[in-house]
Amino acid sequence: RYFPVSGKWEQRPNDDARAWSNDAKKILDTLQPRFLIQTSYAGPYGDSVGFTERAPVELKIEVLWGRAYLANICDYEAYALRDGTIERWDTSLFSKIAHAPVADPAQNKKVQWLKEEGHLERAYKLAEKVCRSMLADQVRVDIFVRPGDLEGVVVNEISISPGALYKWHAQFMATTWRRGHVEHVYTLKDTKKRVYEEGKNEGKLSNGEEWFVRE
């Protein structure tokens, strides 16, 4: 459905269908209406479709306390953990009941290029950098990658109230997030600076190159 410009401008996010929506609303209510123009993310064959085996992929990376826990790879129905382990969720009835992942690389060949070409580590580092710059306890950072291009790792969007299902990881992710608050493993920072005003490019809102991962 397409909204008129005025209607879209007046729309307010609420995340009613997401987890932690009540908490997220307190932050969303502070946002002022703005818009962002984003170019398409071209694949290895250009800005086209039809090359599913070598198409760009979005990694939905959950970061807790500045450390990436996993990347949700919806295109391959798989999770990639911070240590590089790739688990594909089987669609069989047994897997749905027992929450049994398929971790054998031989059965997950189509998704292995993300690890073998080095994309996972770069994407994790970028997601962690975004989270730490936000001073956030939890955030999901969605990152685009494309085959054969390590420099093509870029942030697409972020979410503070993700709606993804994490199956057998959900309990452990929630426990990790909660434990940080219970044990008070953080320190508060009093700052009025925006995220893009931090770092070596302080005060300059560029095209985002300062956020690209560099060795």
Tab-separated table of C-alpha atoms in Angstrom:
chain	number	residue	atom	x	y	z
A	1	ARG	CA	0.000	0.000	0.000
A	2	TYR	CA	1.287	3.450	-0.903
A	3	PHE	CA	0.762	6.357	1.478
A	4	PRO	CA	0.423	10.005	0.439
A	5	VAL	CA	3.432	12.065	1.502
A	6	SER	CA	1.428	13.857	4.194
A	7	GLY	CA	0.058	10.590	5.563
A	8	LYS	CA	3.458	8.984	5.777
A	9	TRP	CA	4.898	12.090	7.423
A	10	GLU	CA	2.209	12.005	10.098
A	11	GLN	CA	2.582	8.273	10.737
A	12	ARG	CA	4.102	7.393	14.104
A	13	PRO	CA	5.936	4.124	14.802
A	14	ASN	CA	4.631	2.073	17.702
A	15	ASP	CA	5.969	-1.477	17.254
A	16	ASP	CA	2.751	-2.884	18.735
A	17	ALA	CA	3.387	-6.275	17.172
A	18	ARG	CA	6.955	-6.524	18.474
A	19	ALA	CA	8.547	-7.741	21.681
A	20	TRP	CA	9.218	-5.069	24.317
A	21	SER	CA	6.969	-2.657	22.417
A	22	ASN	CA	5.954	-0.719	25.530
A	23	ASP	CA	9.599	0.034	26.357
A	24	ALA	CA	10.441	0.817	22.757
A	25	LYS	CA	7.587	3.310	22.515
A	26	LYS	CA	9.242	5.549	25.088
A	27	ILE	CA	12.180	5.955	22.729
A	28	LEU	CA	10.127	6.092	19.538
A	29	ASP	CA	7.950	8.876	20.983
A	30	THR	CA	10.992	11.151	21.097
A	31	LEU	CA	11.659	10.875	17.353
A	32	GLN	CA	10.990	13.831	15.089
A	33	PRO	CA	9.603	13.173	11.580
A	34	ARG	CA	12.404	12.851	9.032
A	35	PHE	CA	13.081	10.890	5.891
A	36	LEU	CA	16.031	8.989	4.482
A	37	ILE	CA	16.725	8.261	0.828
A	38	GLN	CA	18.534	4.976	0.416
A	39	THR	CA	19.900	3.593	-2.835
A	40	SER	CA	19.388	-0.033	-3.793
A	41	TYR	CA	22.074	-2.542	-2.843
A	42	ALA	CA	23.472	-4.008	-6.029
A	43	GLY	CA	24.531	-7.626	-6.279
A	44	PRO	CA	27.698	-9.064	-7.852
A	45	TYR	CA	26.006	-8.924	-11.253
A	46	GLY	CA	24.719	-5.389	-10.839
A	47	ASP	CA	21.359	-4.104	-9.711
A	48	SER	CA	19.363	-7.064	-11.000
A	49	VAL	CA	17.520	-10.175	-9.874
A	50	GLY	CA	17.511	-13.811	-10.852
A	51	PHE	CA	20.899	-14.936	-9.525
A	52	THR	CA	19.676	-16.524	-6.312
A	53	GLU	CA	22.828	-18.552	-5.720
A	54	ARG	CA	25.024	-15.443	-5.771
A	55	ALA	CA	22.640	-12.786	-4.536
A	56	PRO	CA	23.196	-10.250	-1.749
A	57	VAL	CA	22.166	-11.418	1.713
A	58	GLU	CA	20.946	-9.536	4.761
A	59	LEU	CA	22.328	-10.611	8.134
A	60	LYS	CA	20.071	-9.673	11.043
A	61	ILE	CA	22.622	-9.507	13.846
A	62	GLU	CA	21.538	-9.448	17.479
A	63	VAL	CA	24.053	-7.612	19.657
A	64	LEU	CA	23.898	-7.870	23.454
A	65	TRP	CA	26.109	-5.663	25.626
A	66	GLY	CA	28.323	-4.819	22.659
A	67	ARG	CA	28.904	-8.423	21.592
A	68	ALA	CA	27.196	-10.108	18.654
A	69	TYR	CA	25.306	-13.221	19.706
A	70	LEU	CA	24.100	-14.485	16.340
A	71	ALA	CA	23.164	-13.507	12.811
A	72	ASN	CA	19.737	-14.501	11.586
A	73	ILE	CA	20.053	-15.384	7.886
A	74	CYS	CA	16.476	-15.634	6.706
A	75	ASP	CA	17.416	-16.258	3.065
A	76	TYR	CA	19.008	-19.574	4.055
A	77	GLU	CA	16.808	-20.327	7.093
A	78	ALA	CA	19.910	-20.389	9.270
A	79	TYR	CA	21.666	-18.808	12.235
A	80	ALA	CA	25.372	-17.991	12.311
A	81	LEU	CA	26.881	-17.747	15.788
A	82	ARG	CA	29.695	-15.410	16.806
A	83	ASP	CA	32.269	-18.219	16.622
A	84	GLY	CA	31.329	-18.929	13.004
A	85	THR	CA	29.136	-21.959	13.646
A	86	ILE	CA	26.248	-22.077	11.183
A	87	GLU	CA	23.012	-23.751	12.232
A	88	ARG	CA	20.186	-24.287	9.781
A	89	TRP	CA	16.715	-24.815	11.159
A	90	ASP	CA	15.212	-27.943	9.715
A	91	THR	CA	11.588	-27.688	8.606
A	92	SER	CA	10.785	-31.258	9.692
A	93	LEU	CA	8.230	-31.897	12.429
A	94	PHE	CA	10.944	-33.347	14.673
A	95	SER	CA	13.054	-30.214	14.376
A	96	LYS	CA	10.086	-27.980	15.148
A	97	ILE	CA	9.269	-29.970	18.283
A	98	ALA	CA	12.795	-30.702	19.504
A	99	HIS	CA	14.342	-27.452	18.252
A	100	ALA	CA	17.153	-29.482	16.730
A	101	PRO	CA	19.512	-27.481	14.486
A	102	VAL	CA	21.383	-28.833	11.489
A	103	ALA	CA	25.023	-27.825	12.073
A	104	ASP	CA	26.789	-30.180	9.633
A	105	PRO	CA	28.632	-27.996	7.051
A	106	ALA	CA	28.097	-30.702	4.455
A	107	GLN	CA	24.350	-30.114	4.704
A	108	ASN	CA	24.682	-26.341	4.794
A	109	LYS	CA	26.835	-25.833	1.703
A	110	LYS	CA	24.808	-22.999	0.191
A	111	VAL	CA	25.391	-20.686	3.157
A	112	GLN	CA	29.063	-21.494	3.806
A	113	TRP	CA	30.324	-18.719	1.487
A	114	LEU	CA	29.455	-16.177	4.165
A	115	LYS	CA	32.023	-17.761	6.467
A	116	GLU	CA	34.582	-18.890	3.884
A	117	GLU	CA	34.834	-15.450	2.239
A	118	GLY	CA	35.159	-13.677	5.601
A	119	HIS	CA	31.835	-11.806	5.549
A	120	LEU	CA	30.618	-13.032	8.941
A	121	GLU	CA	33.515	-11.634	10.956
A	122	ARG	CA	33.341	-8.267	9.220
A	123	ALA	CA	29.593	-8.042	9.705
A	124	TYR	CA	29.898	-8.951	13.391
A	125	LYS	CA	32.530	-6.268	13.982
A	126	LEU	CA	30.425	-3.637	12.236
A	127	ALA	CA	27.306	-4.561	14.227
A	128	GLU	CA	29.260	-4.438	17.484
A	129	LYS	CA	30.700	-1.054	16.604
A	130	VAL	CA	27.222	0.323	15.951
A	131	CYS	CA	25.896	-1.039	19.259
A	132	ARG	CA	28.787	0.345	21.296
A	133	SER	CA	28.529	3.728	19.637
A	134	MET	CA	24.843	3.794	20.556
A	135	LEU	CA	25.706	2.838	24.148
A	136	ALA	CA	22.919	0.283	23.811
A	137	ASP	CA	22.380	-2.830	25.896
A	138	GLN	CA	20.667	-4.566	22.984
A	139	VAL	CA	20.089	-3.796	19.333
A	140	ARG	CA	19.560	-5.721	16.134
A	141	VAL	CA	21.747	-4.461	13.310
A	142	ASP	CA	20.748	-5.576	9.803
A	143	ILE	CA	23.733	-5.701	7.458
A	144	PHE	CA	23.942	-6.283	3.719
A	145	VAL	CA	26.749	-8.393	2.228
A	146	ARG	CA	27.348	-9.586	-1.325
A	147	PRO	CA	29.428	-12.490	-2.631
A	148	GLY	CA	33.015	-11.708	-3.589
A	149	ASP	CA	33.096	-8.214	-2.074
A	150	LEU	CA	34.414	-7.877	1.486
A	151	GLU	CA	34.250	-4.088	1.194
A	152	GLY	CA	30.526	-4.293	0.480
A	153	VAL	CA	29.516	-4.866	4.117
A	154	VAL	CA	27.096	-2.025	4.982
A	155	VAL	CA	24.352	-1.341	7.522
A	156	ASN	CA	20.810	-1.448	6.142
A	157	GLU	CA	18.795	-0.668	9.275
A	158	ILE	CA	18.579	-1.259	13.019
A	159	SER	CA	15.796	-2.429	15.325
A	160	ILE	CA	15.430	-2.001	19.084
A	161	SER	CA	12.346	-4.231	19.242
A	162	PRO	CA	12.942	-7.100	16.808
A	163	GLY	CA	10.145	-9.466	15.898
A	164	ALA	CA	12.295	-12.401	14.785
A	165	LEU	CA	11.969	-15.845	16.372
A	166	TYR	CA	15.195	-17.373	17.668
A	167	LYS	CA	13.972	-20.877	18.496
A	168	TRP	CA	16.450	-22.685	20.780
A	169	HIS	CA	18.514	-19.501	21.271
A	170	ALA	CA	15.683	-17.329	22.620
A	171	GLN	CA	16.005	-18.346	26.275
A	172	PHE	CA	19.780	-17.900	26.325
A	173	MET	CA	19.636	-14.532	24.598
A	174	ALA	CA	17.047	-13.268	27.082
A	175	THR	CA	19.090	-14.563	30.011
A	176	THR	CA	22.250	-12.879	28.725
A	177	TRP	CA	20.468	-9.553	28.271
A	178	ARG	CA	18.757	-9.752	31.688
A	179	ARG	CA	21.912	-10.828	33.514
A	180	GLY	CA	23.729	-7.671	32.478
A	181	HIS	CA	21.058	-5.572	34.158
A	182	VAL	CA	20.788	-7.743	37.271
A	183	GLU	CA	24.555	-7.761	37.824
A	184	HIS	CA	24.894	-4.134	36.717
A	185	VAL	CA	27.827	-4.793	34.406
A	186	TYR	CA	27.514	-1.379	32.739
A	187	THR	CA	28.301	2.245	33.519
A	188	LEU	CA	26.159	5.207	32.547
A	189	LYS	CA	27.503	7.967	30.315
A	190	ASP	CA	26.028	11.434	30.423
A	191	THR	CA	26.224	12.748	26.873
A	192	LYS	CA	24.101	14.816	24.543
A	193	LYS	CA	26.050	13.843	21.436
A	194	ARG	CA	24.366	11.949	18.651
A	195	VAL	CA	25.873	8.671	17.526
A	196	TYR	CA	27.279	10.163	14.327
A	197	GLU	CA	28.966	12.902	16.358
A	198	GLU	CA	31.204	10.412	18.143
A	199	GLY	CA	34.562	9.186	16.904
A	200	LYS	CA	37.224	10.483	14.550
A	201	ASN	CA	34.660	12.123	12.245
A	202	GLU	CA	32.999	13.984	15.099
A	203	GLY	CA	30.304	16.383	13.958
A	204	LYS	CA	30.409	15.253	10.334
A	205	LEU	CA	27.483	13.330	8.880
A	206	SER	CA	29.065	11.817	5.788
A	207	ASN	CA	27.950	8.950	3.570
A	208	GLY	CA	28.908	6.516	6.302
A	209	GLU	CA	32.367	5.483	5.115
A	210	GLU	CA	33.771	5.926	8.617
A	211	TRP	CA	31.614	2.997	9.675
A	212	PHE	CA	33.016	0.555	7.157
A	213	VAL	CA	35.075	-2.204	8.708
A	214	ARG	CA	38.787	-1.871	8.118
A	215	GLU	CA	41.494	-4.282	9.151
